Short mmCIF file of C-alpha atoms and ligand atoms in Angstrom, two decimals:
data_model
loop_
_atom_site.label_atom_id
_atom_site.label_comp_id
_atom_site.label_asym_id
_atom_site.label_seq_id
_atom_site.Cartn_x
_atom_site.Cartn_y
_atom_site.Cartn_z
CA UNK A 1 303.87 122.80 174.95
CA UNK A 2 303.24 124.07 171.87
CA UNK A 3 302.23 127.27 170.73
CA UNK A 4 301.72 126.42 167.12
CA UNK A 5 299.13 123.95 168.43
CA UNK A 6 297.16 126.38 170.56
CA UNK A 7 297.11 128.83 167.71
CA UNK A 8 295.75 126.10 165.54
CA UNK A 9 292.65 125.33 167.73
CA UNK A 10 291.98 129.13 168.61
CA UNK A 11 292.28 130.04 164.86
CA UNK A 12 289.86 127.14 163.80
CA UNK A 13 287.37 127.99 166.99
CA UNK A 14 287.19 131.62 165.90
CA UNK A 15 286.58 131.01 162.16
CA UNK A 16 284.00 128.33 162.70
CA UNK A 17 282.03 130.02 165.85
CA UNK A 18 282.85 133.50 165.46
CA UNK A 19 283.86 134.00 169.10
CA UNK A 20 286.99 133.84 171.28
CA UNK A 21 287.53 130.56 173.01
CA UNK A 22 288.82 129.60 176.29
CA UNK A 23 292.00 127.70 175.77
CA UNK A 24 293.07 124.81 177.65
CA UNK A 25 296.14 122.44 177.49
CA UNK A 26 296.25 118.97 178.88
CA UNK A 27 299.31 116.60 178.69
CA UNK A 28 300.21 113.38 177.84
CA UNK A 29 302.47 111.58 180.27
CA UNK A 30 305.29 109.22 180.41
CA UNK A 31 305.91 106.71 183.34
CA UNK A 32 309.28 105.76 184.74
CA UNK A 33 308.16 102.44 186.23
CA UNK A 34 305.28 100.75 187.66
CA UNK A 35 303.32 99.56 185.19
CA UNK A 36 299.75 97.73 185.64
CA UNK A 37 299.87 98.59 189.19
CA UNK A 38 297.56 101.49 189.30
CA UNK A 39 294.36 99.06 189.52
CA UNK A 40 295.87 97.11 191.99
CA UNK A 41 296.00 100.12 194.14
CA UNK A 42 299.62 100.03 194.24
CA UNK A 43 302.66 102.73 193.02
CA UNK A 44 303.18 104.53 189.68
CA UNK A 45 306.17 107.02 188.84
CA UNK A 46 304.45 109.08 185.87
CA UNK A 47 305.07 112.58 184.73
CA UNK A 48 303.35 114.89 182.62
CA UNK A 49 305.04 116.11 179.48
CA UNK A 50 305.43 119.01 177.01
CA UNK A 51 303.35 117.00 174.45
CA UNK A 52 299.55 116.77 174.75
CA UNK A 53 296.04 118.15 173.55
CA UNK A 54 295.43 121.90 173.20
CA UNK A 55 291.57 122.66 173.37
CA UNK A 56 289.50 125.69 172.43
CA UNK A 57 285.98 125.49 174.05
CA UNK A 58 282.98 127.86 174.57
CA UNK A 59 279.24 127.47 175.89
CA UNK A 60 277.32 127.65 172.70
CA UNK A 61 273.71 129.30 171.93
CA UNK A 62 272.94 127.13 169.07
CA UNK A 63 270.84 124.49 171.01
CA UNK A 64 273.21 121.64 170.74
CA UNK A 65 276.78 121.11 171.12
CA UNK A 66 279.66 120.52 168.31
CA UNK A 67 283.30 118.92 168.90
CA UNK A 68 285.61 118.77 166.05
CA UNK A 69 288.60 116.84 166.25
CA UNK A 70 291.13 118.95 164.43
CA UNK A 71 294.00 116.53 163.27
CA UNK A 72 291.44 114.00 162.33
CA UNK A 73 289.20 116.72 160.49
CA UNK A 74 286.13 114.73 162.02
CA UNK A 75 282.90 116.84 163.32
CA UNK A 76 280.07 115.62 165.60
CA UNK A 77 277.10 117.57 166.88
CA UNK A 78 275.27 116.41 170.03
CA UNK A 79 272.42 117.30 172.50
CA UNK A 80 273.04 117.05 175.98
CA UNK A 81 269.89 115.44 176.83
CA UNK A 82 270.62 112.25 174.45
CA UNK A 83 274.15 111.18 175.22
CA UNK A 84 274.95 107.55 174.59
CA UNK A 85 278.37 106.19 173.63
CA UNK A 86 279.17 106.23 169.60
CA UNK A 87 279.27 102.62 168.29
CA UNK A 88 282.39 103.57 166.17
CA UNK A 89 284.00 103.92 169.40
CA UNK A 90 286.82 106.54 168.45
CA UNK A 91 287.45 110.18 169.81
CA UNK A 92 283.95 110.98 170.40
CA UNK A 93 283.75 108.63 173.22
CA UNK A 94 286.13 110.31 175.29
CA UNK A 95 284.29 113.74 174.98
CA UNK A 96 280.84 112.73 175.13
CA UNK A 97 281.82 109.97 178.16
CA UNK A 98 283.09 113.31 180.03
CA UNK A 99 279.81 115.01 179.70
CA UNK A 100 277.58 112.01 180.62
CA UNK A 101 280.05 111.38 183.87
CA UNK A 102 279.29 114.99 184.98
CA UNK A 103 275.58 114.94 184.06
CA UNK A 104 275.62 111.33 186.39
CA UNK A 105 276.91 113.45 189.67
CA UNK A 106 273.52 115.85 189.17
CA UNK A 107 275.61 118.68 187.88
CA UNK A 108 274.08 120.68 184.90
CA UNK A 109 276.31 121.39 181.75
CA UNK A 110 275.14 123.77 179.03
CA UNK A 111 275.88 123.52 175.34
CA UNK A 112 279.23 124.03 174.32
CA UNK A 113 281.66 123.73 171.15
CA UNK A 114 285.08 122.66 171.36
CA UNK A 115 287.92 122.14 169.03
CA UNK A 116 290.93 120.06 169.79
CA UNK A 117 294.13 118.80 168.34
CA UNK A 118 297.06 117.08 169.54
CA UNK A 119 300.62 116.19 169.33
CA UNK A 120 300.95 112.84 170.55
CA UNK A 121 300.28 109.96 168.13
CA UNK A 122 297.32 107.70 169.15
CA UNK A 123 298.44 104.58 170.35
CA UNK A 124 302.09 106.00 171.79
CA UNK A 125 301.12 104.63 174.80
CA UNK A 126 301.58 108.24 176.24
CA UNK A 127 297.73 108.39 177.06
CA UNK A 128 296.61 111.18 174.57
CA UNK A 129 293.00 109.65 175.70
CA UNK A 130 293.48 110.84 179.41
CA UNK A 131 294.88 114.20 178.25
CA UNK A 132 291.73 114.60 175.96
CA UNK A 133 289.29 113.70 178.60
CA UNK A 134 290.95 116.25 181.30
CA UNK A 135 290.89 119.00 178.68
CA UNK A 136 287.22 118.34 178.16
CA UNK A 137 286.30 118.28 181.80
CA UNK A 138 288.50 121.18 182.90
CA UNK A 139 287.59 123.61 180.12
CA UNK A 140 283.63 122.80 181.02
CA UNK A 141 284.45 123.25 184.79
CA UNK A 142 285.84 126.48 184.16
CA UNK A 143 283.15 127.47 181.79
CA UNK A 144 280.23 126.63 183.58
CA UNK A 145 281.47 127.26 187.20
CA UNK A 146 280.95 123.45 188.25
CA UNK A 147 283.06 123.82 191.00
CA UNK A 148 284.89 120.41 190.65
CA UNK A 149 288.08 119.73 192.49
CA UNK A 150 290.96 118.36 190.39
CA UNK A 151 290.63 114.89 191.88
CA UNK A 152 286.50 114.84 190.95
CA UNK A 153 287.86 115.84 187.37
CA UNK A 154 290.18 113.08 187.15
CA UNK A 155 287.80 110.57 188.55
CA UNK A 156 285.15 111.97 186.15
CA UNK A 157 287.87 111.39 183.11
CA UNK A 158 288.67 107.62 184.31
CA UNK A 159 284.66 106.96 184.50
CA UNK A 160 284.43 108.01 180.79
CA UNK A 161 287.08 105.68 179.84
CA UNK A 162 285.53 102.82 181.62
CA UNK A 163 281.88 103.31 180.64
CA UNK A 164 282.10 105.04 177.21
CA UNK A 165 285.49 103.78 175.77
CA UNK A 166 285.38 100.35 177.58
CA UNK A 167 288.63 100.44 178.75
CA UNK A 168 288.81 99.70 182.70
CA UNK A 169 291.81 101.70 183.40
CA UNK A 170 293.56 102.71 186.34
CA UNK A 171 293.98 106.35 187.58
CA UNK A 172 297.52 106.86 186.55
CA UNK A 173 297.09 108.51 183.48
CA UNK A 174 294.43 110.96 184.14
CA UNK A 175 296.38 111.83 187.61
CA UNK A 176 299.76 112.62 186.00
CA UNK A 177 297.87 114.39 183.18
CA UNK A 178 295.79 116.73 185.77
CA UNK A 179 298.57 117.06 188.20
CA UNK A 180 302.07 117.34 186.65
CA UNK A 181 305.10 119.40 187.93
CA UNK A 182 307.23 120.70 185.67
CA UNK A 183 310.71 118.96 186.12
CA UNK A 184 309.04 116.34 188.37
CA UNK A 185 308.03 112.94 188.26
CA UNK A 186 305.20 112.00 190.51
CA UNK A 187 305.17 108.78 193.05
CA UNK A 188 301.83 108.10 193.19
CA UNK A 189 300.19 105.86 195.64
CA UNK A 190 297.23 104.75 193.81
CA UNK A 191 295.14 103.86 196.90
CA UNK A 192 295.31 107.11 198.45
CA UNK A 193 295.49 108.92 195.17
CA UNK A 194 298.10 111.32 196.49
CA UNK A 195 301.81 111.73 195.12
CA UNK A 196 305.04 112.89 196.03
CA UNK A 197 307.14 114.63 193.61
CA UNK A 198 310.41 113.88 192.88
CA UNK A 199 312.51 116.64 191.05
CA UNK A 200 314.23 114.69 188.04
CA UNK A 201 317.82 115.43 187.45
CA UNK A 202 319.36 112.60 185.70
CA UNK A 203 322.76 114.77 185.35
CA UNK A 204 324.76 113.26 182.35
CA UNK A 205 321.73 110.65 181.61
CA UNK A 206 318.50 111.18 180.16
CA UNK A 207 315.19 109.92 178.94
CA UNK A 208 314.15 109.08 175.50
CA UNK A 209 311.20 107.56 174.12
CA UNK A 210 311.05 105.24 171.07
CA UNK A 211 307.86 104.91 169.61
CA UNK A 212 307.29 101.30 167.73
CA UNK A 213 304.46 102.99 165.60
CA UNK A 214 302.42 100.01 166.26
CA UNK A 215 299.12 99.46 168.51
CA UNK A 216 298.04 95.82 168.21
CA UNK A 217 294.32 95.40 167.96
CA UNK A 218 293.11 93.28 171.33
CA UNK A 219 295.00 95.55 173.44
CA UNK A 220 291.69 96.79 175.17
CA UNK A 221 290.39 93.61 176.07
CA UNK A 222 293.67 92.09 177.11
CA UNK A 223 293.85 95.09 179.22
CA UNK A 224 290.52 94.55 180.70
CA UNK A 225 291.43 90.71 180.95
CA UNK A 226 294.51 91.66 182.99
CA UNK A 227 292.64 93.68 185.56
CA UNK A 228 290.04 90.91 185.77
CA UNK A 229 292.92 88.32 186.55
CA UNK A 230 294.09 90.56 189.37
CA UNK A 231 290.88 91.21 190.74
CA UNK A 232 289.94 87.52 191.03
CA UNK A 233 293.41 86.62 192.70
CA UNK A 234 293.22 89.52 195.26
CA UNK A 235 289.37 87.75 196.21
CA UNK A 236 290.69 84.47 196.53
CA UNK A 237 293.50 86.20 198.77
CA UNK A 238 290.39 87.82 200.67
CA UNK A 239 292.43 91.11 200.17
CA UNK A 240 290.95 94.35 198.78
CA UNK A 241 293.65 94.49 196.06
CA UNK A 242 297.42 93.04 195.05
CA UNK A 243 298.87 95.85 196.54
CA UNK A 244 297.94 94.03 199.92
CA UNK A 245 299.81 90.59 198.95
CA UNK A 246 303.29 89.44 199.27
CA UNK A 247 304.96 86.73 197.04
CA UNK A 248 304.46 84.36 199.97
CA UNK A 249 300.61 85.13 200.05
CA UNK A 250 300.40 84.36 196.43
CA UNK A 251 302.44 81.00 196.62
CA UNK A 252 299.85 79.68 199.40
CA UNK A 253 297.18 79.91 196.80
CA UNK A 254 299.44 78.78 193.74
CA UNK A 255 297.32 75.10 193.29
CA UNK A 256 294.03 77.22 193.20
CA UNK A 257 295.39 79.56 190.44
CA UNK A 258 296.06 78.77 186.30
CA UNK A 259 300.08 79.05 186.14
CA UNK A 260 299.68 81.84 183.89
CA UNK A 261 297.36 84.09 186.16
CA UNK A 262 299.97 83.16 188.84
CA UNK A 263 302.52 84.82 186.72
CA UNK A 264 300.52 87.93 186.12
CA UNK A 265 299.72 88.36 190.11
CA UNK A 266 303.36 88.02 190.62
CA UNK A 267 304.26 90.43 188.01
CA UNK A 268 301.95 92.86 189.68
CA UNK A 269 303.40 92.39 193.08
CA UNK A 270 306.87 92.37 192.26
CA UNK A 271 306.49 95.64 190.17
CA UNK A 272 304.88 97.11 192.86
CA UNK A 273 308.10 96.74 194.97
CA UNK A 274 310.19 97.66 192.06
CA UNK A 275 308.39 101.19 192.23
CA UNK A 276 309.04 101.80 195.85
CA UNK A 277 312.74 100.87 195.28
CA UNK A 278 313.00 103.05 192.38
CA UNK A 279 311.89 105.82 194.20
CA UNK A 280 314.50 105.19 196.69
CA UNK A 281 317.02 104.81 193.95
CA UNK A 282 316.11 108.40 192.57
CA UNK A 283 316.67 109.55 196.00
CA UNK A 284 319.85 108.16 196.41
CA UNK A 285 320.85 109.29 192.53
CA UNK A 286 321.35 105.88 192.11
CA UNK A 287 320.82 105.30 188.16
CA UNK A 288 322.63 102.25 188.07
CA UNK A 289 319.89 100.67 190.20
CA UNK A 290 317.20 102.44 188.78
CA UNK A 291 318.15 101.32 185.21
CA UNK A 292 318.42 97.62 186.59
CA UNK A 293 314.63 97.93 187.91
CA UNK A 294 313.53 99.45 184.78
CA UNK A 295 315.02 96.59 182.91
CA UNK A 296 313.31 93.87 185.33
CA UNK A 297 310.05 96.06 184.71
CA UNK A 298 310.18 95.13 181.04
CA UNK A 299 311.08 91.49 181.81
CA UNK A 300 308.04 91.13 183.78
CA UNK A 301 305.63 93.10 181.44
CA UNK A 302 307.30 90.38 178.35
CA UNK A 303 307.19 87.53 180.02
CA UNK A 304 304.87 87.11 183.11
CA UNK A 305 302.20 89.86 182.45
CA UNK A 306 302.30 89.26 178.68
CA UNK A 307 301.54 92.72 177.50
CA UNK A 308 304.47 93.58 175.37
CA UNK A 309 304.96 92.39 171.63
CA UNK A 310 307.98 91.85 169.02
CA UNK A 311 308.44 95.34 168.24
CA UNK A 312 308.91 96.37 171.89
CA UNK A 313 311.07 93.49 172.85
CA UNK A 314 313.25 93.98 169.74
CA UNK A 315 313.78 97.92 171.17
CA UNK A 316 314.40 96.83 174.53
CA UNK A 317 316.99 94.10 173.28
CA UNK A 318 318.72 97.03 171.31
CA UNK A 319 319.13 98.99 174.19
CA UNK A 320 320.87 96.13 175.92
CA UNK A 321 323.23 95.85 173.76
CA UNK A 322 324.31 99.27 174.28
CA UNK A 323 325.84 99.69 177.64
CA UNK A 324 325.21 103.33 177.56
CA UNK A 325 321.69 102.47 178.16
CA UNK A 326 321.05 102.00 181.78
CA UNK A 327 317.61 100.66 181.52
CA UNK A 328 314.68 100.24 178.83
CA UNK A 329 311.24 99.04 179.08
CA UNK A 330 307.70 99.33 177.61
CA UNK A 331 305.70 102.18 178.89
CA UNK A 332 301.80 102.29 179.31
CA UNK A 333 299.36 99.55 178.72
CA UNK A 334 301.56 97.76 176.22
CA UNK A 335 300.91 95.75 172.57
CA UNK A 336 302.64 98.87 171.04
CA UNK A 337 303.56 102.34 171.83
CA UNK A 338 306.88 103.52 173.21
CA UNK A 339 309.93 102.18 174.87
CA UNK A 340 311.23 104.53 177.94
CA UNK A 341 314.99 104.50 177.65
CA UNK A 342 317.15 105.91 180.27
CA UNK A 343 320.71 107.02 178.34
CA UNK A 344 324.07 108.81 178.59
CA UNK A 345 323.46 112.20 176.98
CA UNK A 346 326.27 112.03 175.01
CA UNK A 347 325.16 108.70 173.30
CA UNK A 348 321.61 109.11 172.96
CA UNK A 349 321.42 110.18 169.44
CA UNK A 350 323.96 107.54 168.69
CA UNK A 351 321.72 105.00 170.28
CA UNK A 352 318.67 106.35 168.45
CA UNK A 353 320.30 106.15 165.17
CA UNK A 354 321.75 102.31 165.71
CA UNK A 355 318.13 101.41 167.05
CA UNK A 356 316.29 102.78 164.52
CA UNK A 357 318.25 101.45 161.61
CA UNK A 358 317.95 98.04 163.26
CA UNK A 359 314.37 98.29 163.49
CA UNK A 360 313.68 99.35 160.22
CA UNK A 361 315.64 96.43 159.07
CA UNK A 362 313.62 93.81 160.93
CA UNK A 363 309.89 95.05 160.62
CA UNK A 364 310.37 97.07 157.39
CA UNK A 365 309.14 100.22 159.31
CA UNK A 366 310.04 103.32 161.10
CA UNK A 367 310.51 103.87 164.77
CA UNK A 368 310.08 107.45 166.12
CA UNK A 369 312.49 109.00 168.93
CA UNK A 370 310.95 111.57 171.25
CA UNK A 371 312.73 113.41 173.80
CA UNK A 372 310.15 115.16 176.54
CA UNK A 373 310.14 117.51 179.11
CA UNK A 374 308.41 116.80 182.40
CA UNK A 375 305.52 119.71 182.75
CA UNK A 376 302.69 121.01 184.26
CA UNK A 377 299.35 119.23 184.66
CA UNK A 378 296.43 120.41 182.76
CA UNK A 379 295.79 124.41 182.59
CA UNK A 380 294.12 127.23 181.01
CA UNK A 381 296.46 129.16 178.61
CA UNK A 382 296.29 132.60 178.70
C1 GLA B 1 296.81 102.55 180.46
C2 GLA B 1 295.81 102.59 181.51
C3 GLA B 1 296.66 103.29 182.94
C4 GLA B 1 297.68 102.13 183.61
C5 GLA B 1 298.58 101.76 182.21
C6 GLA B 1 299.54 100.56 182.62
O1 GLA B 1 297.64 103.37 180.41
O2 GLA B 1 295.30 103.41 181.05
O3 GLA B 1 295.58 103.11 183.93
O4 GLA B 1 297.08 100.87 183.65
O5 GLA B 1 297.78 101.56 181.19
O6 GLA B 1 300.38 100.90 183.53
#
């Protein structure tokens, strides 16, 4: 967590509202493997990181609420009895959506002011959105003593994204951001919404992210389309979610499903299995197997699930050319954002340099390299 970030929101809050705020830090997340499995009630393997959203929040006596997105230099004022999604549909809806979803539970929130700023670039696929949602609900719960559990809070954050932002996301991002454990990744069962922490020590290897710095439009509608395809095929199979299906089950309905949708369901079923295998590989400290599963995940995301893009595929190809990279894949919803790479520590910098130069040459733009620490979830900063 960046102390600078915390200080910036604190100072801005005091300057603007003349009182001391409550400070909340809410992290973004990475995901080792298990992509697009969460809304299929399957398994995922995320971890909270040391980058995220810092928020300064306090009750307000002004008769309305004020929210300031410091990095965008953007301010909104709103009244609690007149909440509706903002048509511009940017950061405002994450804040407004959380408040509206709390109200839907017949819980009364008072007026408040909030200043926030993040150090995850939007579109990086590291879930700055879940970090923002969680920071708001966590701060309000504390300020107004709402009595919400962490589980209640992540469901509120997720609903905000469904109903105010319009993305029918699963629970992975909000969960990882809220429940993160330092130095651990969380093997999360998205049906029971319970996880097992895995202490991550890859010894002479480490995780490295490379951000394509692109976010292709259509990603939200493509996301919702994928979810709808998975749900329609699980309906056809007469099951609750694709988590309950095997490849053999899917084979039986092959004739009734469009070929491209068959491929998508096949990906979701296979990725869920890979996630279980990855947990075993980590337990056995078998990094070669883990790396192979990570490459297979990308292959499925790109060719079957069709949520990758040229920039992501290119960075994964760069990784494959380097024998010190055991695995690489796109991470998050797709259509841009980061790749996650499992790379030998001594070779990480050299690989980052070669991949960055090749990327620049191919796309005439820069990618960005991040090393992240696995960190604790959303918390108050004293
Ligand atoms: C986005 C969503 C998550 C998850 C991933 C893909 O990050 O918010 O719920 O579905 O995409 O794994």
